[in-house]
One Martini backbone bead per residue (centre of mass of N, CA, C, O) as a GRO file, in nm:
protein
  235
    1PRO     BB    1   0.100   0.034   0.015
    2ASN     BB    2   0.056   0.398  -0.001
    3ALA     BB    3   0.127   0.544   0.280
    4TYR     BB    4   0.400   0.669   0.172
    5GLU     BB    5   0.526   0.954  -0.022
    6PHE     BB    6   0.756   1.123  -0.218
    7SER     BB    7   0.519   1.333  -0.331
    8ASP     BB    8   0.447   1.463  -0.083
    9PRO     BB    9   0.392   1.792   0.030
   10ARG     BB   10   0.468   1.674   0.306
   11PRO     BB   11   0.752   1.649   0.481
   12THR     BB   12   0.680   1.429   0.688
   13ALA     BB   13   0.588   1.215   0.482
   14ARG     BB   14   0.856   1.200   0.327
   15ARG     BB   15   1.032   1.109   0.562
   16LEU     BB   16   0.880   0.844   0.606
   17ALA     BB   17   0.926   0.724   0.328
   18GLU     BB   18   1.234   0.721   0.347
   19ARG     BB   19   1.277   0.564   0.608
   20HIS     BB   20   1.123   0.301   0.526
   21THR     BB   21   1.295   0.245   0.277
   22LEU     BB   22   1.569   0.214   0.418
   23GLU     BB   23   1.474  -0.024   0.592
   24THR     BB   24   1.413  -0.209   0.353
   25LEU     BB   25   1.701  -0.226   0.247
   26GLU     BB   26   1.824  -0.357   0.493
   27CYS     BB   27   1.645  -0.608   0.488
   28ALA     BB   28   1.714  -0.707   0.205
   29ALA     BB   29   2.020  -0.742   0.254
   30SER     BB   30   1.994  -0.948   0.499
   31VAL     BB   31   1.849  -1.174   0.283
   32GLY     BB   32   1.981  -1.143  -0.020
   33ALA     BB   33   1.871  -0.941  -0.194
   34ARG     BB   34   1.864  -0.765  -0.523
   35PHE     BB   35   1.572  -0.632  -0.499
   36VAL     BB   36   1.374  -0.322  -0.514
   37VAL     BB   37   1.043  -0.219  -0.526
   38LEU     BB   38   0.898   0.089  -0.648
   39HIS     BB   39   0.684   0.336  -0.537
   40ILE     BB   40   0.699   0.691  -0.644
   41GLY     BB   41   0.401   0.797  -0.659
   42SER     BB   42   0.167   1.083  -0.669
   43ALA     BB   43  -0.053   1.291  -0.890
   44GLY     BB   44  -0.339   1.443  -0.858
   45PRO     BB   45  -0.640   1.366  -0.922
   46ARG     BB   46  -0.885   1.168  -0.831
   47ARG     BB   47  -1.094   0.954  -1.030
   48LEU     BB   48  -1.050   1.008  -1.348
   49VAL     BB   49  -1.070   0.693  -1.447
   50ASP     BB   50  -1.347   0.578  -1.377
   51PRO     BB   51  -1.513   0.672  -1.629
   52LEU     BB   52  -1.344   0.510  -1.832
   53GLU     BB   53  -1.412   0.227  -1.728
   54THR     BB   54  -1.716   0.249  -1.764
   55MET     BB   55  -1.715   0.308  -2.070
   56ALA     BB   56  -1.553   0.061  -2.160
   57LEU     BB   57  -1.756  -0.157  -2.053
   58ALA     BB   58  -1.982  -0.010  -2.252
   59GLY     BB   59  -1.832   0.037  -2.539
   60GLN     BB   60  -1.692   0.362  -2.541
   61ILE     BB   61  -1.445   0.346  -2.689
   62GLY     BB   62  -1.390   0.651  -2.874
   63SER     BB   63  -1.564   0.838  -2.767
   64ASN     BB   64  -1.604   1.160  -2.695
   65SER     BB   65  -1.622   1.129  -2.387
   66PHE     BB   66  -1.371   0.955  -2.353
   67VAL     BB   67  -1.160   1.142  -2.482
   68GLN     BB   68  -1.206   1.391  -2.302
   69GLN     BB   69  -1.147   1.253  -2.030
   70LYS     BB   70  -0.863   1.154  -2.097
   71LEU     BB   71  -0.733   1.429  -2.158
   72HIS     BB   72  -0.789   1.551  -1.885
   73ALA     BB   73  -0.630   1.346  -1.717
   74ILE     BB   74  -0.355   1.384  -1.848
   75ARG     BB   75  -0.317   1.684  -1.791
   76GLU     BB   76  -0.341   1.672  -1.482
   77HIS     BB   77  -0.113   1.460  -1.426
   78GLU     BB   78   0.123   1.602  -1.568
   79LYS     BB   79   0.118   1.863  -1.410
   80ALA     BB   80   0.158   1.733  -1.127
   81PHE     BB   81   0.423   1.587  -1.185
   82GLN     BB   82   0.604   1.839  -1.245
   83GLU     BB   83   0.572   1.944  -0.951
   84ALA     BB   84   0.669   1.673  -0.790
   85TRP     BB   85   0.945   1.562  -0.899
   86PRO     BB   86   1.175   1.706  -0.741
   87ARG     BB   87   1.111   1.561  -0.463
   88VAL     BB   88   1.145   1.276  -0.567
   89GLU     BB   89   1.435   1.286  -0.678
   90GLU     BB   90   1.582   1.359  -0.419
   91ILE     BB   91   1.515   1.091  -0.275
   92LEU     BB   92   1.609   0.880  -0.481
   93LEU     BB   93   1.911   0.955  -0.476
   94ARG     BB   94   1.955   0.877  -0.182
   95ILE     BB   95   1.857   0.585  -0.204
   96GLY     BB   96   2.060   0.500  -0.423
   97GLU     BB   97   2.313   0.519  -0.249
   98LYS     BB   98   2.228   0.299  -0.050
   99ALA     BB   99   2.181   0.069  -0.249
  100SER     BB  100   2.466   0.061  -0.365
  101ALA     BB  101   2.610  -0.003  -0.092
  102LEU     BB  102   2.423  -0.284  -0.069
  103GLY     BB  103   2.377  -0.417  -0.364
  104LEU     BB  104   2.123  -0.280  -0.490
  105ARG     BB  105   1.825  -0.277  -0.685
  106LEU     BB  106   1.594  -0.044  -0.845
  107GLY     BB  107   1.250  -0.080  -0.913
  108LEU     BB  108   1.044   0.094  -1.133
  109GLU     BB  109   0.706   0.088  -1.129
  110CYS     BB  110   0.442   0.016  -1.309
  111ARG     BB  111   0.122   0.149  -1.289
  112GLU     BB  112  -0.233   0.143  -1.308
  113ASP     BB  113  -0.247   0.440  -1.220
  114PRO     BB  114  -0.220   0.742  -1.386
  115ARG     BB  115  -0.149   0.902  -1.115
  116GLU     BB  116   0.104   0.760  -1.112
  117ILE     BB  117   0.441   0.756  -1.100
  118PRO     BB  118   0.476   0.805  -1.411
  119PRO     BB  119   0.389   0.916  -1.677
  120ASP     BB  120   0.439   0.738  -1.965
  121ASP     BB  121   0.597   0.984  -2.121
  122PHE     BB  122   0.831   0.997  -1.862
  123TRP     BB  123   1.036   0.763  -1.848
  124GLU     BB  124   1.286   0.864  -1.993
  125MET     BB  125   1.343   1.103  -1.813
  126ILE     BB  126   1.384   0.954  -1.538
  127LEU     BB  127   1.597   0.744  -1.631
  128ASN     BB  128   1.808   0.963  -1.719
  129ARG     BB  129   1.825   1.074  -1.402
  130LEU     BB  130   1.881   0.767  -1.322
  131PRO     BB  131   2.115   0.550  -1.235
  132ALA     BB  132   2.295   0.313  -1.373
  133PRO     BB  133   2.218   0.007  -1.217
  134THR     BB  134   2.041   0.086  -0.976
  135PHE     BB  135   1.837   0.182  -1.184
  136GLY     BB  136   1.513   0.056  -1.298
  137TYR     BB  137   1.278  -0.120  -1.481
  138TRP     BB  138   0.945  -0.234  -1.372
  139HIS     BB  139   0.736  -0.468  -1.503
  140ASP     BB  140   0.373  -0.482  -1.525
  141PHE     BB  141   0.149  -0.670  -1.689
  142GLY     BB  142  -0.125  -0.586  -1.567
  143HIS     BB  143  -0.086  -0.279  -1.579
  144GLY     BB  144  -0.028  -0.262  -1.881
  145ALA     BB  145  -0.302  -0.385  -1.972
  146ALA     BB  146  -0.486  -0.170  -1.849
  147LYS     BB  147  -0.366   0.066  -2.019
  148HIS     BB  148  -0.416  -0.055  -2.295
  149TRP     BB  149  -0.727  -0.075  -2.278
  150LEU     BB  150  -0.746   0.257  -2.239
  151GLY     BB  151  -0.505   0.387  -2.429
  152TYR     BB  152  -0.227   0.476  -2.289
  153ILE     BB  153  -0.094   0.220  -2.423
  154ASP     BB  154   0.141   0.025  -2.597
  155HIS     BB  155   0.265  -0.251  -2.482
  156ALA     BB  156   0.490  -0.323  -2.683
  157GLN     BB  157   0.612  -0.041  -2.718
  158HIS     BB  158   0.679   0.004  -2.422
  159LEU     BB  159   0.890  -0.225  -2.404
  160ARG     BB  160   1.083  -0.132  -2.624
  161ARG     BB  161   1.152   0.146  -2.485
  162ARG     BB  162   1.255  -0.007  -2.201
  163ALA     BB  163   1.462  -0.241  -2.249
  164SER     BB  164   1.745  -0.117  -2.145
  165ARG     BB  165   1.601  -0.096  -1.825
  166ILE     BB  166   1.520  -0.374  -1.768
  167ILE     BB  167   1.511  -0.588  -1.454
  168GLY     BB  168   1.191  -0.650  -1.414
  169VAL     BB  169   0.895  -0.859  -1.332
  170HIS     BB  170   0.544  -0.881  -1.316
  171LEU     BB  171   0.345  -1.180  -1.310
  172HIS     BB  172   0.022  -1.143  -1.460
  173ASP     BB  173  -0.311  -1.121  -1.509
  174TYR     BB  174  -0.584  -0.967  -1.716
  175HIS     BB  175  -0.921  -0.825  -1.662
  176PRO     BB  176  -1.161  -0.590  -1.689
  177GLU     BB  177  -1.371  -0.752  -1.485
  178LYS     BB  178  -1.137  -0.889  -1.274
  179GLY     BB  179  -0.859  -0.778  -1.312
  180ASP     BB  180  -0.571  -0.845  -1.141
  181HIS     BB  181  -0.372  -1.105  -1.038
  182LEU     BB  182  -0.400  -1.339  -1.225
  183PRO     BB  183  -0.384  -1.618  -1.358
  184LEU     BB  184  -0.241  -1.768  -1.600
  185GLY     BB  185  -0.481  -1.755  -1.870
  186GLN     BB  186  -0.733  -1.560  -1.729
  187GLY     BB  187  -0.685  -1.342  -1.952
  188ILE     BB  188  -0.556  -1.081  -2.199
  189VAL     BB  189  -0.263  -1.134  -2.205
  190PRO     BB  190  -0.008  -1.138  -2.466
  191PHE     BB  191   0.252  -1.319  -2.393
  192HIS     BB  192   0.361  -1.428  -2.672
  193GLU     BB  193   0.422  -1.127  -2.763
  194LEU     BB  194   0.581  -0.999  -2.502
  195LEU     BB  195   0.812  -1.181  -2.387
  196PRO     BB  196   1.027  -1.140  -2.626
  197LEU     BB  197   1.081  -0.827  -2.515
  198ILE     BB  198   1.246  -0.946  -2.290
  199PRO     BB  199   1.534  -0.941  -2.157
  200GLU     BB  200   1.801  -1.092  -2.086
  201GLY     BB  201   1.817  -1.133  -1.725
  202THR     BB  202   1.548  -1.101  -1.621
  203HIS     BB  203   1.336  -1.068  -1.354
  204PHE     BB  204   1.096  -1.307  -1.239
  205SER     BB  205   0.763  -1.245  -1.085
  206LEU     BB  206   0.508  -1.395  -0.926
  207GLU     BB  207   0.185  -1.195  -0.892
  208LEU     BB  208  -0.059  -1.300  -0.704
  209SER     BB  209  -0.336  -1.323  -0.555
  210PRO     BB  210  -0.442  -1.417  -0.238
  211ASP     BB  211  -0.711  -1.558  -0.371
  212VAL     BB  212  -0.552  -1.766  -0.495
  213SER     BB  213  -0.518  -2.080  -0.558
  214ALA     BB  214  -0.311  -2.344  -0.552
  215ASP     BB  215  -0.399  -2.452  -0.829
  216ASP     BB  216  -0.345  -2.181  -0.982
  217VAL     BB  217  -0.048  -2.171  -0.925
  218ARG     BB  218   0.023  -2.438  -1.062
  219ALA     BB  219  -0.095  -2.358  -1.339
  220SER     BB  220   0.098  -2.123  -1.388
  221LEU     BB  221   0.359  -2.290  -1.380
  222SER     BB  222   0.276  -2.477  -1.611
  223TRP     BB  223   0.245  -2.264  -1.825
  224TRP     BB  224   0.537  -2.165  -1.813
  225LYS     BB  225   0.677  -2.441  -1.889
  226LYS     BB  226   0.508  -2.463  -2.175
  227ASN     BB  227   0.635  -2.239  -2.292
  228PRO     BB  228   0.816  -2.188  -2.589
  229SER     BB  229   0.983  -1.999  -2.455
  230PRO     BB  230   1.288  -1.896  -2.317
  231LEU     BB  231   1.249  -1.926  -1.974
  232PRO     BB  232   1.278  -1.850  -1.663
  233ALA     BB  233   1.267  -1.866  -1.349
  234LEU     BB  234   1.055  -1.838  -1.082
  235SER     BB  235   0.971  -1.628  -0.776
   0.00000   0.00000   0.00000
């Protein structure tokens, strides 16, 4: 959960976000982890995407109302991001120094809510400002699919553009009516099209909902092993 955010305009909340993140890095290093995945904040009005989801489920993608609401949401979120980014970057750079000292890499996760940082057209900008190899892009297939469905991104194009900085992925399926974190094969994610776009050496992590049954976890692992692409082991 996003209890404390680097983007929060309140200094006290930002200090708490930084403190708890640094404690997480220490914990991760103590158990031999190699990666820590970060949610890097949010900015702009809430609930602007709710009407888009309602219209999309009603078959109104591409309608004038849908397009106007989407453009309004994008403008509001991008404006808020540009105001919030300097305070986010300041904290991330300090956290990056600590992560580097501990031998950890930080994965900046793509999130499902367009309100969360960064807006999709700003990934190149922030990755160019945050040094590799400490910082990298962490792709979430369910979140990417949700944004693809609403027309925020082209999922395949998004992966091609991020390829040089991808360090890890969260693997789960997505369906517009059922949500994300579904077992593999139970949603609409075109894995056979997208997985070949993931660079060799990327860390794969299966991230299913806590509500998923043990049988569905086993079925997801079976699906993974039967996939014709040369894929790594899942964690």
